[in-house]
Tab-separated table of C-alpha atoms in Angstrom:
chain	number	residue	atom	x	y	z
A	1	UNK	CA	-17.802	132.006	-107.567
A	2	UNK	CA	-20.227	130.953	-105.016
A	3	UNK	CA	-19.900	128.051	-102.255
A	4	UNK	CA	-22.457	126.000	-101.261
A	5	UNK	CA	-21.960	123.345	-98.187
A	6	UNK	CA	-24.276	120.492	-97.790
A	7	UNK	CA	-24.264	118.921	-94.165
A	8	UNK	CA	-24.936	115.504	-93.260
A	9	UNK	CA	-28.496	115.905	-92.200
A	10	UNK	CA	-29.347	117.486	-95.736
A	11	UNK	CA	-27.607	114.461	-97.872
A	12	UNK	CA	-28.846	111.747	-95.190
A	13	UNK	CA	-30.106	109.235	-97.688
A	14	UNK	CA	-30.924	109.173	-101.290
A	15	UNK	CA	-34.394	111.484	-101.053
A	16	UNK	CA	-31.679	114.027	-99.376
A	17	UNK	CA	-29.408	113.604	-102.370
A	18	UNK	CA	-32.379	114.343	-104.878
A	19	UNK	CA	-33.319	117.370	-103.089
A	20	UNK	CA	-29.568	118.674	-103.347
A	21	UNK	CA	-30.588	118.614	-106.967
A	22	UNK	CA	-33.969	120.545	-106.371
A	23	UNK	CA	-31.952	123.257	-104.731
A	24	UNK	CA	-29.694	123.866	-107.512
A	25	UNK	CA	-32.489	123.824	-110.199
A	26	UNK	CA	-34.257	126.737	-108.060
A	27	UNK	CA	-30.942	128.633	-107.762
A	28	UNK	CA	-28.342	129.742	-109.817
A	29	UNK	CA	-25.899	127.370	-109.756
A	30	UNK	CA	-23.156	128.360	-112.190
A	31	UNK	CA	-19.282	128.380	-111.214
A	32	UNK	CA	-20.139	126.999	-107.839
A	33	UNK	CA	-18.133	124.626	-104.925
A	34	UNK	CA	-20.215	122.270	-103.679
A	35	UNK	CA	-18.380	121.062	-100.210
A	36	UNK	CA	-20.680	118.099	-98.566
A	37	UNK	CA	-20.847	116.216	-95.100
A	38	UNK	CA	-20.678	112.510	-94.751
A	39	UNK	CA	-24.074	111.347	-95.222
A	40	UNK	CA	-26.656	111.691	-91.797
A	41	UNK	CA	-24.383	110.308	-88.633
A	42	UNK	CA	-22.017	108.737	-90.810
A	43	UNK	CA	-19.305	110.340	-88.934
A	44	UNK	CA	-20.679	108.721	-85.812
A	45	UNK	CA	-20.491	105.533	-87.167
A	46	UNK	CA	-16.991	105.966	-87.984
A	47	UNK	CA	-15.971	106.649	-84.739
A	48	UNK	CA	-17.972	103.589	-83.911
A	49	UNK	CA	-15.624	101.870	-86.382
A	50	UNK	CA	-12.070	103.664	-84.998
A	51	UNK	CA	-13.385	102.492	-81.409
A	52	UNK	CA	-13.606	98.941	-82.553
A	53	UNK	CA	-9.823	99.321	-84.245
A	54	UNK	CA	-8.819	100.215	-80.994
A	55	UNK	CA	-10.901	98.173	-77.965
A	56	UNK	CA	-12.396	95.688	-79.932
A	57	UNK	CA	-11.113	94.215	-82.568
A	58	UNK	CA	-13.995	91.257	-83.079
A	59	UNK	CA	-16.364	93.912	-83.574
A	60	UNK	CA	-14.205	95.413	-86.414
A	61	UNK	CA	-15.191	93.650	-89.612
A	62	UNK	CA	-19.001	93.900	-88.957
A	63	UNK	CA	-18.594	97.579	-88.176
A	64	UNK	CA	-17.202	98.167	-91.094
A	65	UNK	CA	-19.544	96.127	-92.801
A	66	UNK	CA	-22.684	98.289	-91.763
A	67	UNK	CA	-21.296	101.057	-93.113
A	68	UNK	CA	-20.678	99.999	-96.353
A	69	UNK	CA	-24.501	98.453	-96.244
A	70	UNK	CA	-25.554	102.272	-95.363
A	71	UNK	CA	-23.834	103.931	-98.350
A	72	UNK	CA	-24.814	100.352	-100.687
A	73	UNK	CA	-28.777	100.874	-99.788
A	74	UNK	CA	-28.418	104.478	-101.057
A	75	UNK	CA	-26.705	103.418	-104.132
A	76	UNK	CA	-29.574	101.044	-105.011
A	77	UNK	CA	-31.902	103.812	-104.591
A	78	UNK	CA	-29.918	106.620	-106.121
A	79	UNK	CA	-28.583	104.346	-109.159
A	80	UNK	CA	-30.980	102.028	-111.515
A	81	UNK	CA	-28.148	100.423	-112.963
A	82	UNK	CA	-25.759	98.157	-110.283
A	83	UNK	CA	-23.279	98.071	-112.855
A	84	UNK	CA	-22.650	101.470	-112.579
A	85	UNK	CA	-19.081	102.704	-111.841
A	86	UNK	CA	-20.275	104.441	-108.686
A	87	UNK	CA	-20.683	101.003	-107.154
A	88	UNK	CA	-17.374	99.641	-107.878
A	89	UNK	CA	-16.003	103.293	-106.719
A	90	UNK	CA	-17.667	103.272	-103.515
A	91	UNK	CA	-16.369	99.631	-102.892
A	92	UNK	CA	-12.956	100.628	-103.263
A	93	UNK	CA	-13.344	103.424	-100.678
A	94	UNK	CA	-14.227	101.166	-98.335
A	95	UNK	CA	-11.485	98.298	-99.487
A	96	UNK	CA	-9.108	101.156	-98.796
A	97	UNK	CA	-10.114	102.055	-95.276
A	98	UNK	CA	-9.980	98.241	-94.214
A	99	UNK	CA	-6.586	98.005	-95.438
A	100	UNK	CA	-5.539	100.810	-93.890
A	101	UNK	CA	-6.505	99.063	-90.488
A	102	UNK	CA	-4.442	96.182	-91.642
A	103	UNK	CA	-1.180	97.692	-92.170
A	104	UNK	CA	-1.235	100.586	-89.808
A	105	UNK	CA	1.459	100.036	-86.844
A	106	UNK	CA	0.716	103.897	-85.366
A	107	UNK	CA	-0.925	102.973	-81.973
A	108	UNK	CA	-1.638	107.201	-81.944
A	109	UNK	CA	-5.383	107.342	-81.627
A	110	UNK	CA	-5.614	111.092	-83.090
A	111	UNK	CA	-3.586	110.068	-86.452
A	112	UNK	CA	-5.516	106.564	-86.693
A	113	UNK	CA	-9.335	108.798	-86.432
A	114	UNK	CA	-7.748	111.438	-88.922
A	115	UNK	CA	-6.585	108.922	-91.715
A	116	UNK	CA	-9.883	106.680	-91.141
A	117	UNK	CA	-12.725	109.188	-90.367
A	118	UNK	CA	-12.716	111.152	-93.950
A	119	UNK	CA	-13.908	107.631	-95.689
A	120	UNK	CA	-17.294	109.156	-94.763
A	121	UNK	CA	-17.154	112.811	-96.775
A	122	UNK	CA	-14.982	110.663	-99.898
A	123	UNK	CA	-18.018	108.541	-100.265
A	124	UNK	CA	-20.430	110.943	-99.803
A	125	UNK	CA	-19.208	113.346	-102.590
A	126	UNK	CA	-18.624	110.489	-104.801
A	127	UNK	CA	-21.934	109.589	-104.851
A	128	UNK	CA	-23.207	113.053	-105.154
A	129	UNK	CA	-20.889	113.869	-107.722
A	130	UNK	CA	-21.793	110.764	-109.942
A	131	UNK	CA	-25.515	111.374	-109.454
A	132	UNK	CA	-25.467	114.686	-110.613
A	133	UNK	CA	-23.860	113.739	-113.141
A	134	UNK	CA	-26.361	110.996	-114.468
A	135	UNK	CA	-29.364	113.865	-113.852
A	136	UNK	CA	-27.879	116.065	-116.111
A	137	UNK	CA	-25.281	118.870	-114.043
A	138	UNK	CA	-21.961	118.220	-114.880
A	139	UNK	CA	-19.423	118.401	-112.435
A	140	UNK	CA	-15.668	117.556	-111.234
A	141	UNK	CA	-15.323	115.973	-108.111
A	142	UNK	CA	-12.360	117.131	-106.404
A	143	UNK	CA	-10.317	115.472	-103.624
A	144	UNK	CA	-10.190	118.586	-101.004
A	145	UNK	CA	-6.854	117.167	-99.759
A	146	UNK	CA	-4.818	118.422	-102.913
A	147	UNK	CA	-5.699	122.160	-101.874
A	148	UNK	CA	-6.444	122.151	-98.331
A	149	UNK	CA	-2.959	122.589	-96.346
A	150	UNK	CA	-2.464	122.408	-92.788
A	151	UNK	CA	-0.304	121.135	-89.932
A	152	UNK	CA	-0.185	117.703	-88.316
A	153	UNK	CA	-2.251	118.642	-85.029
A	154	UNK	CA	-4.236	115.680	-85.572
A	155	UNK	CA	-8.423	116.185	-84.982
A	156	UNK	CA	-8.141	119.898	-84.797
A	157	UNK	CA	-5.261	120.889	-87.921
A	158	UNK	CA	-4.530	124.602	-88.223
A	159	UNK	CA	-4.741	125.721	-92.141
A	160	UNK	CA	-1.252	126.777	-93.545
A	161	UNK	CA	-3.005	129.533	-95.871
A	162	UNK	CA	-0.055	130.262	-98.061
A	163	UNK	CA	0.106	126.448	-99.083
A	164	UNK	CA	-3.801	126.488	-99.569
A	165	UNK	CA	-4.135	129.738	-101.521
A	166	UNK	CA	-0.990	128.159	-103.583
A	167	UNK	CA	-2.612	124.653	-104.492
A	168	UNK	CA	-5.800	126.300	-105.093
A	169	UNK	CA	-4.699	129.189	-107.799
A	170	UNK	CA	-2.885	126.155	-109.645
A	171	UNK	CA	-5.310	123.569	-109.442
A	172	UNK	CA	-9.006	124.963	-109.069
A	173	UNK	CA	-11.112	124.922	-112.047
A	174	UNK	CA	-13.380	128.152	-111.267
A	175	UNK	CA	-15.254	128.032	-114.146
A	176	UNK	CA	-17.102	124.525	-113.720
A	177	UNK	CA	-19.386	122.938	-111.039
A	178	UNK	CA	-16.979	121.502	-108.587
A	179	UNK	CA	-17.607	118.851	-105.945
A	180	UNK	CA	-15.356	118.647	-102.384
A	181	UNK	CA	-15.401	117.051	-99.511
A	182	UNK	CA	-15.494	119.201	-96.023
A	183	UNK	CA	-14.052	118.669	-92.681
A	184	UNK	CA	-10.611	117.457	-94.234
A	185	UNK	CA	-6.931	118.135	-95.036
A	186	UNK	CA	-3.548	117.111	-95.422
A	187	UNK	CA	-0.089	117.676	-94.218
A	188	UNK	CA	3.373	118.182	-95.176
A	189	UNK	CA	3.522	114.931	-95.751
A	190	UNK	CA	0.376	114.424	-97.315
A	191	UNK	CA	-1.354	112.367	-94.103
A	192	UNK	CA	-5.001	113.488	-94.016
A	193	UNK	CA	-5.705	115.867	-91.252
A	194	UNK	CA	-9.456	116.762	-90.161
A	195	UNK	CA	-10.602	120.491	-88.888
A	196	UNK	CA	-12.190	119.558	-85.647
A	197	UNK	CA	-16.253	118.130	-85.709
A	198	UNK	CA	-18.611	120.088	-87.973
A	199	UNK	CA	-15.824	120.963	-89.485
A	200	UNK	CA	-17.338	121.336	-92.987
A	201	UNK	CA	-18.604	124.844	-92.513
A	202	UNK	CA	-15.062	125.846	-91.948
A	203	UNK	CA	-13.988	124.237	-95.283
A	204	UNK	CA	-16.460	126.137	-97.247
A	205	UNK	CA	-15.250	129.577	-95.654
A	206	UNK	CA	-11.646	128.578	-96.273
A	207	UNK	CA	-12.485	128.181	-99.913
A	208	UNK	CA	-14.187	131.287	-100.420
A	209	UNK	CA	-11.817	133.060	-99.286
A	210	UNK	CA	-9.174	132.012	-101.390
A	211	UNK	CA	-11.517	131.860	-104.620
A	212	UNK	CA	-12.404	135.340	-103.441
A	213	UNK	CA	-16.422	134.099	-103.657
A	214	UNK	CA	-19.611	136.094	-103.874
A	215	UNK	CA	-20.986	134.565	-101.169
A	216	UNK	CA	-21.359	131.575	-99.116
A	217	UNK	CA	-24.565	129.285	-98.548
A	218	UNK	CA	-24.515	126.742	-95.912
A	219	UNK	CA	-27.942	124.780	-96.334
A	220	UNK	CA	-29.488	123.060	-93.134
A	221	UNK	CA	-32.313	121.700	-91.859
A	222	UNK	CA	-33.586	124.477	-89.932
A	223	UNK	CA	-34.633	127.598	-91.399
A	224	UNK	CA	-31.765	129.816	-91.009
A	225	UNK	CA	-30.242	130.791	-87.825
A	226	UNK	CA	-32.145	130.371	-85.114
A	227	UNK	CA	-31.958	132.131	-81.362
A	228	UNK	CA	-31.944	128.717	-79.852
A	229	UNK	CA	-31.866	124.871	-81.116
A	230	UNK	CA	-35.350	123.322	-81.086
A	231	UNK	CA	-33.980	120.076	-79.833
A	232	UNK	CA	-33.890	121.700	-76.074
A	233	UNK	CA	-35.755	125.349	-76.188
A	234	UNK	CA	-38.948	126.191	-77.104
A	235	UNK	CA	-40.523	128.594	-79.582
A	236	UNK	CA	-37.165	129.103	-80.840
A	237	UNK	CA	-37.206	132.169	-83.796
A	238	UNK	CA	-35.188	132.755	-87.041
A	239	UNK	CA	-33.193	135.545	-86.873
A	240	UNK	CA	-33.452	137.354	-90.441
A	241	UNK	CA	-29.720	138.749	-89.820
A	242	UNK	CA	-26.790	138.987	-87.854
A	243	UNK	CA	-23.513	140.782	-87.810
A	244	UNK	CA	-19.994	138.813	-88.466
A	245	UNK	CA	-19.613	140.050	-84.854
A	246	UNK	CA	-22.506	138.954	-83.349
A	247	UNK	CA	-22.295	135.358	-85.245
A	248	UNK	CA	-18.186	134.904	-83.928
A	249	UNK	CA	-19.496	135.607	-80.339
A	250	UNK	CA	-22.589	132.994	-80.766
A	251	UNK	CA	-20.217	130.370	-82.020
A	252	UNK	CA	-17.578	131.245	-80.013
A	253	UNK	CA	-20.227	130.139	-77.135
A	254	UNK	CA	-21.261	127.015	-78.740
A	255	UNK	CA	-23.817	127.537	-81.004
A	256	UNK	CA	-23.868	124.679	-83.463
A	257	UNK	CA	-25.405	126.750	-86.431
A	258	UNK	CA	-22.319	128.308	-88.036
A	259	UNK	CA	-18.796	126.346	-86.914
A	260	UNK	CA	-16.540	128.603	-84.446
A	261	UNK	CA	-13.808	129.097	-87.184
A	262	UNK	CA	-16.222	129.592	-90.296
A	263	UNK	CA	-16.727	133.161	-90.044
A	264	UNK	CA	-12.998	134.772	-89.438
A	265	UNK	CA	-11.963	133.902	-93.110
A	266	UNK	CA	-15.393	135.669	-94.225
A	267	UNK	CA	-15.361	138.718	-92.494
A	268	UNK	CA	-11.518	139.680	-93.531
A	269	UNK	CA	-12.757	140.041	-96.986
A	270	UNK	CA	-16.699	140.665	-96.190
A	271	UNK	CA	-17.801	137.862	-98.107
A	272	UNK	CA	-21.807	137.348	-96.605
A	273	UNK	CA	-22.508	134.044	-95.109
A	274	UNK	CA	-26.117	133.022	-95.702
A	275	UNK	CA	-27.832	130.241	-93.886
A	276	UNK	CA	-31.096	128.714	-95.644
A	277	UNK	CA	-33.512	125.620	-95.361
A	278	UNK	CA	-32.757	122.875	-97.580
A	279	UNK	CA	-36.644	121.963	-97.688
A	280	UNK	CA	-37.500	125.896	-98.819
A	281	UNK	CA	-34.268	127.046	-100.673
A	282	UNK	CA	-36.541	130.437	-102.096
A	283	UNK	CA	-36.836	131.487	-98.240
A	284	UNK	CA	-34.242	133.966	-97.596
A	285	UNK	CA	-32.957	132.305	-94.074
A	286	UNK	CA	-30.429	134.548	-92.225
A	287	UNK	CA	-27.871	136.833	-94.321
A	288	UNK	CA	-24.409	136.959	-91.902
A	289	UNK	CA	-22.904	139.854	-92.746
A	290	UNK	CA	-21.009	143.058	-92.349
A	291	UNK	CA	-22.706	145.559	-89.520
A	292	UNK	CA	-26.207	144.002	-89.882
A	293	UNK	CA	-26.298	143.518	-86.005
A	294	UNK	CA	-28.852	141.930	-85.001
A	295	UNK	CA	-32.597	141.595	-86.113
A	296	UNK	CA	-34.768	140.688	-84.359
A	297	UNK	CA	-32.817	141.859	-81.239
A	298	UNK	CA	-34.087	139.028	-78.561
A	299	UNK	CA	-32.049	136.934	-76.402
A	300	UNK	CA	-30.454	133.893	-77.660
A	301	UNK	CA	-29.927	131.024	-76.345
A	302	UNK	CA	-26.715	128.280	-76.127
A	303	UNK	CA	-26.485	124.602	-74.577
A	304	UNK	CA	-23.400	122.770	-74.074
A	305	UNK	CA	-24.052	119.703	-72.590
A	306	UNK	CA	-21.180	117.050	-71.052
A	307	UNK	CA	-18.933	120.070	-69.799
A	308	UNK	CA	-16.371	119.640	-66.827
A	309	UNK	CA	-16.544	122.263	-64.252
A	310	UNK	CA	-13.161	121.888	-62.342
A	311	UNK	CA	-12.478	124.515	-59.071
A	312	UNK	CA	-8.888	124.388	-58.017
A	313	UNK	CA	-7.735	126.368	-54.581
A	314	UNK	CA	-4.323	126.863	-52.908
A	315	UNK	CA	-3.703	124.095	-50.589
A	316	UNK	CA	-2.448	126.966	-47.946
A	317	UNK	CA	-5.178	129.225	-48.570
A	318	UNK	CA	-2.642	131.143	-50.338
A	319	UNK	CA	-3.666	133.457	-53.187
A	320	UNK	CA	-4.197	132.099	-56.178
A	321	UNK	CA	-2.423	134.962	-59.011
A	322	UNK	CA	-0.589	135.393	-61.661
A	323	UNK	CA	1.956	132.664	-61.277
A	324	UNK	CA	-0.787	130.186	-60.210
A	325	UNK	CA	-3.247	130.867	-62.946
A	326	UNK	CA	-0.377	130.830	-65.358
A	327	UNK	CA	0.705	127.147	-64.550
A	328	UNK	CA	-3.082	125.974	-64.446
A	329	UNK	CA	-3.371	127.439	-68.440
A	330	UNK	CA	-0.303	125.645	-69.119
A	331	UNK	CA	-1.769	122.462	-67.755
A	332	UNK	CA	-5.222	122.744	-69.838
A	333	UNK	CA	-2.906	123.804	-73.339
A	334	UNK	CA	-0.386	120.712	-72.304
A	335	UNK	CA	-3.562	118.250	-71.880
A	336	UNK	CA	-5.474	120.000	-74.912
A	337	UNK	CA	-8.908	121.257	-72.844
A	338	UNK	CA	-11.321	123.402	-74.619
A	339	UNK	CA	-11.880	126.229	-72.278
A	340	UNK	CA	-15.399	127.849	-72.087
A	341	UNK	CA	-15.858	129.975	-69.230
A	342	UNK	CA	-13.092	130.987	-65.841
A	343	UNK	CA	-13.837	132.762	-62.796
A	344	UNK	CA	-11.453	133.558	-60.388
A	345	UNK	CA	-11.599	134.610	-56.746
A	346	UNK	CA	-8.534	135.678	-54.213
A	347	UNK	CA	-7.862	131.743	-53.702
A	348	UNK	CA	-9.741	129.522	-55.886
A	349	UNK	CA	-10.227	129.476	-59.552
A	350	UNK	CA	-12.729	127.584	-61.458
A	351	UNK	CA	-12.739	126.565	-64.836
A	352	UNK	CA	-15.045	124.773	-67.221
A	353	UNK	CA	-13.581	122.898	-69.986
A	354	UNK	CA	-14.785	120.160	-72.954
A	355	UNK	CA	-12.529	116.859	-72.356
A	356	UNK	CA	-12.202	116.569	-76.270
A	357	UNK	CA	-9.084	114.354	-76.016
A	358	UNK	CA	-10.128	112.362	-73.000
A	359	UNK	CA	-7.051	113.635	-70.998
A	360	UNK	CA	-9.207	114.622	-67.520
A	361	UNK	CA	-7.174	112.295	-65.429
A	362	UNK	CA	-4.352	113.116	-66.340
A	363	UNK	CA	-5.101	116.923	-65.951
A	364	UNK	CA	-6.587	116.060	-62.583
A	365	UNK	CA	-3.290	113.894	-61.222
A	366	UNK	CA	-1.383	116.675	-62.710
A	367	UNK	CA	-2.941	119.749	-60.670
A	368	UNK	CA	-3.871	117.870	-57.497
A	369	UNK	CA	0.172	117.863	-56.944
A	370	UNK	CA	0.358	121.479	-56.490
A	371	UNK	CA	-3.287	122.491	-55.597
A	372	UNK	CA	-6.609	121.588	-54.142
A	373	UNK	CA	-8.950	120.520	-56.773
A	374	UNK	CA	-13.061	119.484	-56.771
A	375	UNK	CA	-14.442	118.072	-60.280
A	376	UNK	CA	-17.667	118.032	-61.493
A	377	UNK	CA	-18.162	116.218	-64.309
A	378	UNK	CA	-21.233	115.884	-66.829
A	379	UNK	CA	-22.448	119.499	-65.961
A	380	UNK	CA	-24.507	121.607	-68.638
A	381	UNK	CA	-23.033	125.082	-69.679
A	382	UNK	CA	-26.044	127.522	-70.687
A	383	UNK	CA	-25.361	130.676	-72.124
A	384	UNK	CA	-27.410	133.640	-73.254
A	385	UNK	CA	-26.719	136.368	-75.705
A	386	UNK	CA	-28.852	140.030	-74.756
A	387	UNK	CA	-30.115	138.348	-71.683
A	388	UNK	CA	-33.008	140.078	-69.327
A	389	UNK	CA	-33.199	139.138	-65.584
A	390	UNK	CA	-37.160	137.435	-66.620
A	391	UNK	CA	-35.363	134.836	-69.097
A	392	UNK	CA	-32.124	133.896	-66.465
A	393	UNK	CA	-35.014	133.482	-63.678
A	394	UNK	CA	-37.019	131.602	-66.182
A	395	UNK	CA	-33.877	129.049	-67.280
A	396	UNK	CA	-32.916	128.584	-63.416
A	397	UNK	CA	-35.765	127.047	-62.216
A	398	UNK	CA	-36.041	123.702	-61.737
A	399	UNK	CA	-31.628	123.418	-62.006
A	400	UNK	CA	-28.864	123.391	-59.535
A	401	UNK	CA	-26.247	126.454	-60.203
A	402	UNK	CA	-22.836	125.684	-60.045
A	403	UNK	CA	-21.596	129.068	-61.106
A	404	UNK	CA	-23.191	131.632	-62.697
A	405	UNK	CA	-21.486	135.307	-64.780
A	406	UNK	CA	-23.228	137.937	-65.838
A	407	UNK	CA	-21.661	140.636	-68.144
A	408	UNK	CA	-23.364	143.606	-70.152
A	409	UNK	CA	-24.442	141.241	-73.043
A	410	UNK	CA	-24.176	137.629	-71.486
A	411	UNK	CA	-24.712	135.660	-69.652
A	412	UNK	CA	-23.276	132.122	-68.044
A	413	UNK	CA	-24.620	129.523	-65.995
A	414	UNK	CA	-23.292	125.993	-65.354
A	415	UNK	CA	-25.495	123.781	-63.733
A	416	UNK	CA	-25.866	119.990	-62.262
């Protein structure tokens, strides 16, 4: 078995869909999972939708409207025949997610984006799957929440393995070409849960590891895995390969390349990762792998943009330890922060966190009860791998430094 994922940029519109078929006539293609994206910034657009569910409600219909234009317009181009099943298929998708709106009474906005979000991938893969199988590669499209198990932490479900590796070794066809969606589950009681944004990457790893697959190929846009994304460095360079160490630690910083959870699953039974270019699937892109390191060896580069950089101190100018820093953590799990980078002194502590579930306020009206607190929101978090004092000089200039760490291998800098 081999796993292939397909993200959204690389099935954006039906040229992107007829390319997924150039890339499996120029590789081998037998007993393979195919796990795809929603198609281009679908995903976006369904937030767009869930945000009109919830604050405006006029907006609603035509929301949903434009997105089934999007996925119509690549029918017509995809499919000669508008009588085709696909069509009616697609329809029905979408007939389902608007009565879903209807008839749901949950005013929880985390359950409402999980059960309405996926609408995206099930139409994508549909499509894929029934155009494939009109050019000539059979396949089964599968609906990835009969195998993939997890809990009901709505927007970022943990996998129950033992329930996945179950479903899977009953249900999986190995020896056929298999279709899936990514990003999405189900739970106990068979609501659909998602895996947290770019999620995808971390469905494909989750199925190779319980189909115990050759290898895993997550085709992009970009050549492979770069030392820094184009969109805000220059002269950015493919690195040819990097250990499963090296890769957790770039994730774990934000680097949107591989997703932060894709690799652990991997590396426990050293299945390689390889990242190619959709537009040049013969190049050999970056090979993630066991003790590869890191080649070339040159610093590399991470933005996280929209980060909150909160500094709390004792209102006494008492010390802030153990007991302190222990009730701040307990405040950032209760309010469910993202936490990229601390730094503590002998009476203030800083923190800088992602507001994923818009719960800052409340975090804020929470600690200033029991400390003094200063919040800067909207601050950029830029981090370098094998770092040189030229390149930090080079990436201050010109910025404001809020707080900067530097450690034997990285380094940290948030800035206004």
């Amino acid at each position: 078995m081999q796993v292939f994922k397909f993200g959204g940029a690389s099935v954006k519109d039906a040229q992107g869909v007829k390319n997924l078929v150039t890339v499996l006539r120029e590789t081998e293609h037998d007993n393979t999972l195919i796990v795809v994206s929603a198609m281009g910034k679908m995903t976006n657009a369904m937030e767009g939708v869930i945000g009109n569910y919830f604050d405006n409600k006029a907006e609603l219909q035509s929301s949903l409207q434009e997105v089934r234009k999007f996925h119509n317009a690549i029918l017509l181009d995809l499919f000669e025949n508008e009588n085709h099943a696909i069509f009616k298929k697609t329809s029905k998708l979408f007939d389902e997610l608007a009565a879903f709106f209807d008839r749901n009474k949950s005013p929880d906005y985390n359950f409402v984006y999980d059960q309405a979000i996926g609408y995206g991938e099930l139409a994508s893969s549909a499509i894929i799957s029934a155009y494939l199988n009109d050019v000539g590669f059979e396949n089964t499209c599968l609906d990835v929440r009969e195998f993939l198990k997890t809990d009901s932490y709505y927007r970022r479900a943990n996998v129950n393995w033992l329930d996945t590796q179950t479903q899977i070794n009953k249900h999986f066809n190995k020896n056929k070409l298999n279709i899936t969606q990514g990003f999405l589950g189900s739970d106990a009681n068979n609501f659909t849960t998602t895996l947290g944004r770019e999620g995808s990457d971390y469905t494909a790893a989750i199925f190779a590891y319980c189909l115990n697959a050759q290898s895993v190929t997550i085709w992009k846009d970009v050549p492979g895995v770069l030392n820094a994304d184009p969109r805000y460095f220059e002269n950015a360079q493919l690195l040819n390969s990097i250990s499963y160490r090296e890769a957790i630690e770039l994730a774990f910083y934000g680097a949107s390349v591989i997703h932060p959870k894709t690799l652990q699953p991997l590396q426990r039974k050293e299945i390689p990762l390889y990242v190619k270019s959709f537009l040049h699937p013969k190049n050999a892109g970056t090979c993630v792998g066991k003790g590869k390191g890191i080649e070339p060896k040159i610093p590399c580069f991470i933005l996280k943009r929209n980060q909150i950089l909160i500094s709390i101190s004792s209102l006494d100018f008492s010390y802030i330890v153990e007991e302190n820093i222990s009730d701040i953590f307990n405040l950032l799990h209760l309010y469910k922060m993202k936490v990229d980078v601390i730094q503590n002194s002998a009476i203030s502590f800083s923190v800088c966190v992602d507001d994923i579930y818009q719960n800052l306020d409340k975090l804020l009206q929470h600690l200033k009860a029991k400390f003094k607190v200063t919040c800067h929101e909207n601050v950029s978090l830029y981090t370098i791998r094998h770092y040189n004092l030229e390149v930090v000089a080079q990436l201050e200039q010109g910025k404001t430094v809020l707080m900067k760490q530097l450690a034997q291998e990285t380094m940290q800098m948030i800035t206004k």
